[in-house]
Short mmCIF file of C-alpha atoms and ligand atoms in Angstrom, two decimals:
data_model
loop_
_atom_site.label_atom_id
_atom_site.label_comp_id
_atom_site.label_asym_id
_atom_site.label_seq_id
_atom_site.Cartn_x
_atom_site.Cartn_y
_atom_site.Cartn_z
CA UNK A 117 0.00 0.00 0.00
CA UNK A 118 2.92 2.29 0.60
CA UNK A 119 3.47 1.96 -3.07
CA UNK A 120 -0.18 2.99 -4.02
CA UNK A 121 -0.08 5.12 -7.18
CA UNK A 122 -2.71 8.15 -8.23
CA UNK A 123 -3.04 8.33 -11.66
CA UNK A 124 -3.98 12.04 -12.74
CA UNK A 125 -4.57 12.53 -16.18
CA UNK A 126 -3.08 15.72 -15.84
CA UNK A 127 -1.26 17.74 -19.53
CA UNK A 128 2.58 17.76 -18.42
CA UNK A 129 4.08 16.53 -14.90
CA UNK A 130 3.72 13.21 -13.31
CA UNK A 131 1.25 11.04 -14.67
CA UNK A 132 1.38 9.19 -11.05
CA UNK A 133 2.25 10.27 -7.76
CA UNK A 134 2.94 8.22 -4.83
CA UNK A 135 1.27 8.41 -2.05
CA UNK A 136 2.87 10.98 0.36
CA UNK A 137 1.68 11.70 3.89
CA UNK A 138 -1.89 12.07 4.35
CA UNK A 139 -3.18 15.86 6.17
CA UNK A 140 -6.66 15.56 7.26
CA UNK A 141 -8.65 18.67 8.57
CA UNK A 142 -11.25 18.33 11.58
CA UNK A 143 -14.14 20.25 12.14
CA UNK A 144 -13.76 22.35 8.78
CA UNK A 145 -17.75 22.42 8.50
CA UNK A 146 -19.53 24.17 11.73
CA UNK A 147 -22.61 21.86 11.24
CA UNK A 148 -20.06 18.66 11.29
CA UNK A 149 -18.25 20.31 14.65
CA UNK A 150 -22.22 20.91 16.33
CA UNK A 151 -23.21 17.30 15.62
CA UNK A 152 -20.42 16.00 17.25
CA UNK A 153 -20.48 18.90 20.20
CA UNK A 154 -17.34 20.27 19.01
CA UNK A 155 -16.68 24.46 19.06
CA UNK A 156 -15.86 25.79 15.93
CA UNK A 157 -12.09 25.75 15.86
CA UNK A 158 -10.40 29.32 15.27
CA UNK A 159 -7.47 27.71 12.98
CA UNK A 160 -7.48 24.68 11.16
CA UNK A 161 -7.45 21.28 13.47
CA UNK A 162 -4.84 19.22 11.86
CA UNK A 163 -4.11 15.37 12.06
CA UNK A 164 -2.35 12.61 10.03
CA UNK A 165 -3.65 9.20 8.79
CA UNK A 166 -0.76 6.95 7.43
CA UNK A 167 -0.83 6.69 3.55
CA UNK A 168 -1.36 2.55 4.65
CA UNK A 169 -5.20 3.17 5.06
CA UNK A 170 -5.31 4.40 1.03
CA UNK A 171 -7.49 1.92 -0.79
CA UNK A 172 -9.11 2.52 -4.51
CA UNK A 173 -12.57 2.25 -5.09
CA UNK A 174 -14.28 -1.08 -6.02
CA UNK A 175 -12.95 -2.54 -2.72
CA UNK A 176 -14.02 -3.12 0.79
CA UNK A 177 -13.62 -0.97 3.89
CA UNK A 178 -12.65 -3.18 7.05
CA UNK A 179 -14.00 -2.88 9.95
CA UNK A 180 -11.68 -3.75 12.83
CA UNK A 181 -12.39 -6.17 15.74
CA UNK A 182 -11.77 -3.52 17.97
CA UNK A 183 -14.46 -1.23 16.86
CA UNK A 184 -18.37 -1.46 16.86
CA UNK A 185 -19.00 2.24 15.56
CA UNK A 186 -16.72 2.74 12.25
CA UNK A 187 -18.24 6.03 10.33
CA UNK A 188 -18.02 7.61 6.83
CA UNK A 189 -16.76 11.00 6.70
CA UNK A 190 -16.98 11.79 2.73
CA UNK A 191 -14.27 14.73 2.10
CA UNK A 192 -13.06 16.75 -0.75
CA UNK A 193 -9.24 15.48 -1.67
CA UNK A 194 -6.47 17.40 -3.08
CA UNK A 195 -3.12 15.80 -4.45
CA UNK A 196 0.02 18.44 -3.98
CA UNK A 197 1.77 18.37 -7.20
CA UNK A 198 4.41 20.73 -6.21
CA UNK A 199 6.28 21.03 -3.26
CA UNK A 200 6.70 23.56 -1.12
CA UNK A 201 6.86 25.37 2.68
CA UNK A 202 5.40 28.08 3.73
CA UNK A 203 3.53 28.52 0.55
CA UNK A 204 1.18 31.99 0.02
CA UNK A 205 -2.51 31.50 -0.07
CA UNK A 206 -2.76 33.49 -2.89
CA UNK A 207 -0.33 30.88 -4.47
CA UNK A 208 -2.08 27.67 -2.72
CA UNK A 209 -3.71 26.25 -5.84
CA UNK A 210 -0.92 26.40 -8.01
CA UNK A 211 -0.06 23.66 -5.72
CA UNK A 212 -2.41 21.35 -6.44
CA UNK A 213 -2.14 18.70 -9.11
CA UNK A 214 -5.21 17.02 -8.96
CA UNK A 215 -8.97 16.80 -6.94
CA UNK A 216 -10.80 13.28 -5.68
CA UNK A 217 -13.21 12.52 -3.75
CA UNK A 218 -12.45 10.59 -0.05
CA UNK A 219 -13.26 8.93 2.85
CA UNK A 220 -11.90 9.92 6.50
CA UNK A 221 -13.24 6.60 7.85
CA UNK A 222 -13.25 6.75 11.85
CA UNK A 223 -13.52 4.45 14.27
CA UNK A 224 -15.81 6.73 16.54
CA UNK A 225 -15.86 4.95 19.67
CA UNK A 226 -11.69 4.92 19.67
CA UNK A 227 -11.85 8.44 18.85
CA UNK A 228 -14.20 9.03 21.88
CA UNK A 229 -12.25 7.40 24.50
CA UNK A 230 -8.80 9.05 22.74
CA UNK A 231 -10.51 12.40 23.16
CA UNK A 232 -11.32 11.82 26.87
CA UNK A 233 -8.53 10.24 27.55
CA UNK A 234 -6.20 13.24 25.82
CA UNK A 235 -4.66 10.63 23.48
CA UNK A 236 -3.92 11.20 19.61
CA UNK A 237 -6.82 10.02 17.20
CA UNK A 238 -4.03 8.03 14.83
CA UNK A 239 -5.57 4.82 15.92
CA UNK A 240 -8.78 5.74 15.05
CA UNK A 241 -8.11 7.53 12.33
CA UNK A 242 -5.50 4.88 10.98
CA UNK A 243 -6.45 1.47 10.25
CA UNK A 244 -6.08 -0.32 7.10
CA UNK A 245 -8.69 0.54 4.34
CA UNK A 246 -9.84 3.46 6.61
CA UNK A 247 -8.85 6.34 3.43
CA UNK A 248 -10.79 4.74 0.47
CA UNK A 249 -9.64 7.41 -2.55
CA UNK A 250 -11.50 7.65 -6.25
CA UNK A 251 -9.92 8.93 -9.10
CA UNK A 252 -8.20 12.07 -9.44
CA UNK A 253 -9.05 15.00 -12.20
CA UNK A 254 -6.58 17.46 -13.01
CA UNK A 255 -6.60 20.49 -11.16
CA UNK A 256 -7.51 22.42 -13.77
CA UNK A 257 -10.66 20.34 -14.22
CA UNK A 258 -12.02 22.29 -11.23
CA UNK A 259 -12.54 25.72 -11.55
CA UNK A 260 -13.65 26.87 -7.93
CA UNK A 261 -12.94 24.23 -5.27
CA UNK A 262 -15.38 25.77 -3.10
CA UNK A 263 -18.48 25.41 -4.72
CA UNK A 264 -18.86 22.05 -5.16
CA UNK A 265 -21.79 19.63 -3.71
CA UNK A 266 -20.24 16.67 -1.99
CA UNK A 267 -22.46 13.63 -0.76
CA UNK A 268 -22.04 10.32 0.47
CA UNK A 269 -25.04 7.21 0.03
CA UNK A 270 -25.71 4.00 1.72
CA UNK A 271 -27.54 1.71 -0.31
CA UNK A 272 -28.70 4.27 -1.99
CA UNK A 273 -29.86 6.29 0.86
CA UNK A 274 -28.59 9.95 0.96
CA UNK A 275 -26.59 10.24 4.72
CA UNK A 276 -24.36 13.15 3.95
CA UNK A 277 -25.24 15.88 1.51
CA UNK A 278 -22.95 19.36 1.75
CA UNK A 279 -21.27 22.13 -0.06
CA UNK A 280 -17.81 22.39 0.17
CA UNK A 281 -18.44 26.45 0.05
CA UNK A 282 -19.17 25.77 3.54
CA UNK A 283 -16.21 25.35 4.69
CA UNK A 284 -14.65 27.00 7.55
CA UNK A 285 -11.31 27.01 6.41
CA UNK A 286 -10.96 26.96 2.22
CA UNK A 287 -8.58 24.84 0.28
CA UNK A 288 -6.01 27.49 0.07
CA UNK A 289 -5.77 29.13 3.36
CA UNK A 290 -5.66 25.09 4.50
CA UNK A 291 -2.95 24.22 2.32
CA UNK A 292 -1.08 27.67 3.49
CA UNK A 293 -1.64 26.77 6.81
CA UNK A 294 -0.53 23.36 6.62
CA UNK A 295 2.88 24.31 4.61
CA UNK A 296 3.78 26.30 7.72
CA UNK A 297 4.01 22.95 9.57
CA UNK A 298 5.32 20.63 7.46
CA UNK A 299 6.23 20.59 4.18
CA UNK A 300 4.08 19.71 1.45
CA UNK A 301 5.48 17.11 -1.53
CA UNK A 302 4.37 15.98 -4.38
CA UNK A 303 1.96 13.03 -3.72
CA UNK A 304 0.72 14.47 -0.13
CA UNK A 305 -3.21 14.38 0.08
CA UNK A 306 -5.27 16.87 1.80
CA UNK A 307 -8.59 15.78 3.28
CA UNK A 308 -10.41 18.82 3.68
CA UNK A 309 -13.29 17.82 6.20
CA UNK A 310 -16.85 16.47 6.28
CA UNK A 311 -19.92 17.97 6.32
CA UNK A 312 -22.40 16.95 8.60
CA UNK A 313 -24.46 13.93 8.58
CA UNK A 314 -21.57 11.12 9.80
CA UNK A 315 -22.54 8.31 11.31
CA UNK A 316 -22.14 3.80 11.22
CA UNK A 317 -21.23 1.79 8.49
CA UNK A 318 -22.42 -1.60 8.68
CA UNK A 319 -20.91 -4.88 6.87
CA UNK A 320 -22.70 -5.61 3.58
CA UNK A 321 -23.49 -1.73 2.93
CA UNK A 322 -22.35 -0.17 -0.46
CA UNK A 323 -21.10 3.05 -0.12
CA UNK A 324 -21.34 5.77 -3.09
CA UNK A 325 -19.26 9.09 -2.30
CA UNK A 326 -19.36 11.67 -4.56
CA UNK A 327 -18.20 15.68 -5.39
CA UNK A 328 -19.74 17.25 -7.88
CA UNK A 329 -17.63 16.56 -11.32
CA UNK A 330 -15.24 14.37 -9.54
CA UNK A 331 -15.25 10.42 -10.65
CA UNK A 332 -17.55 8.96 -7.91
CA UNK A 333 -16.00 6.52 -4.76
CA UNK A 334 -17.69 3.72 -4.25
CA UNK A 335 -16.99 1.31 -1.74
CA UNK A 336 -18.18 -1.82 0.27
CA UNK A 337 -17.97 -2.74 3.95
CA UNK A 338 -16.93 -5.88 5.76
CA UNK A 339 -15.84 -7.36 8.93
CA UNK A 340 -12.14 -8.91 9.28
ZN1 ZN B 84 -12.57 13.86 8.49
#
């Protein structure tokens, strides 16, 4: 999985990338951060998933033995094409080689207990086949990453339906930020947040994640 490839059908540059570190934003939509009784954050809430949880779509999320509350978080995804620290908003997007369409999957009752508990969220955050990933368009496919619908079915049932103009932080002050911690290389992926509407995956369900113009995600769920 280390080795996982995005293709981006991108004119010039890399026609792959691999997979970098993955930089996930919490809390990025205030209806998300009510639902889960979280304040609105003032800057962006950062954490990292390992690229090991990457899987494509047409396969299976896992659930874990150690888990009875796995959700879907269904984000907007951006692959850095170009590296670079301390990068200018107004520059941000030149930064980005490609969008797709993700899942943050959490194991919710982990997170919980990590949250009360002060501990990191990395194991819930991290297992295996807990960042499935669709295909990537080019960058300059998408025109205005903030307005874009985003939603995420089960069996065909709408659970998560959002705008990603909602979101607290946009893509390029988030990608700004983030370059002031670490920097950003070629292959990184940003998960940008979920709208609200989170909640269980059960084994058997078929999951269908989608932003608007982006190849959809679709996933299925099973036990281990
Ligand atoms: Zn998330």
């Amino acid at each position: 999985m280390e080795e996982y490839r995005i293709p981006v059908p991108a004119t010039g540059g890399k026609a792959t990338y691999r997979a970098g570190k993955l930089v996930c934003i919490g809390r990025n939509y205030a209806k998300h951060a009510a639902e889960l009784g979280n304040a609105v954050p003032t800057s962006p809430m950062i954490f990292l998933k390992p690229a090991s949880a990457l899987i494509p779509s047409g396969s299976d999320i896992v659930i874990p033995p150690a888990s009875a509350d796995v959700h879907h978080e269904v984000e907007l995804v951006c692959l850095i094409g170009t590296a670079g620290s301390h990068i200018p908003r107004e520059r941000a997007l030149d930064h980005v080689a490609g969008y797709a369409v993700g899942l943050d999957m959490t194991a919710r009752d982990i997170q919980l207990l990590a949250k009360e508990k002060g501990h990191p969220w990395s194991v819930a955050k991290g297992y295996d086949t807990f960042a499935p990933l669709g295909n990537f368009v080019p960058a300059e496919a998408v025109s205005n990453p903030q307005d874009l619908s985003i939603r995420l079915e089960i069996n065909g049932e709408e659970r998560q339906a959002g705008h990603t103009g909602d979101m607290i932080f946009p893509v390029d002050t988030l990608i700004a930020y983030a370059s002031t911690i670490f920097t950003l290389m070629p292959g990184d992926l940003l998960f940008t947040g979920t709208p609200e509407g989170v909640g269980p995956v059960r084994e058997g369900d078929r999951l269908c994640a989608t932003v608007e113009g982006l190849p959809p995600l679709e996933v299925g769920v099973r036990t281990s």
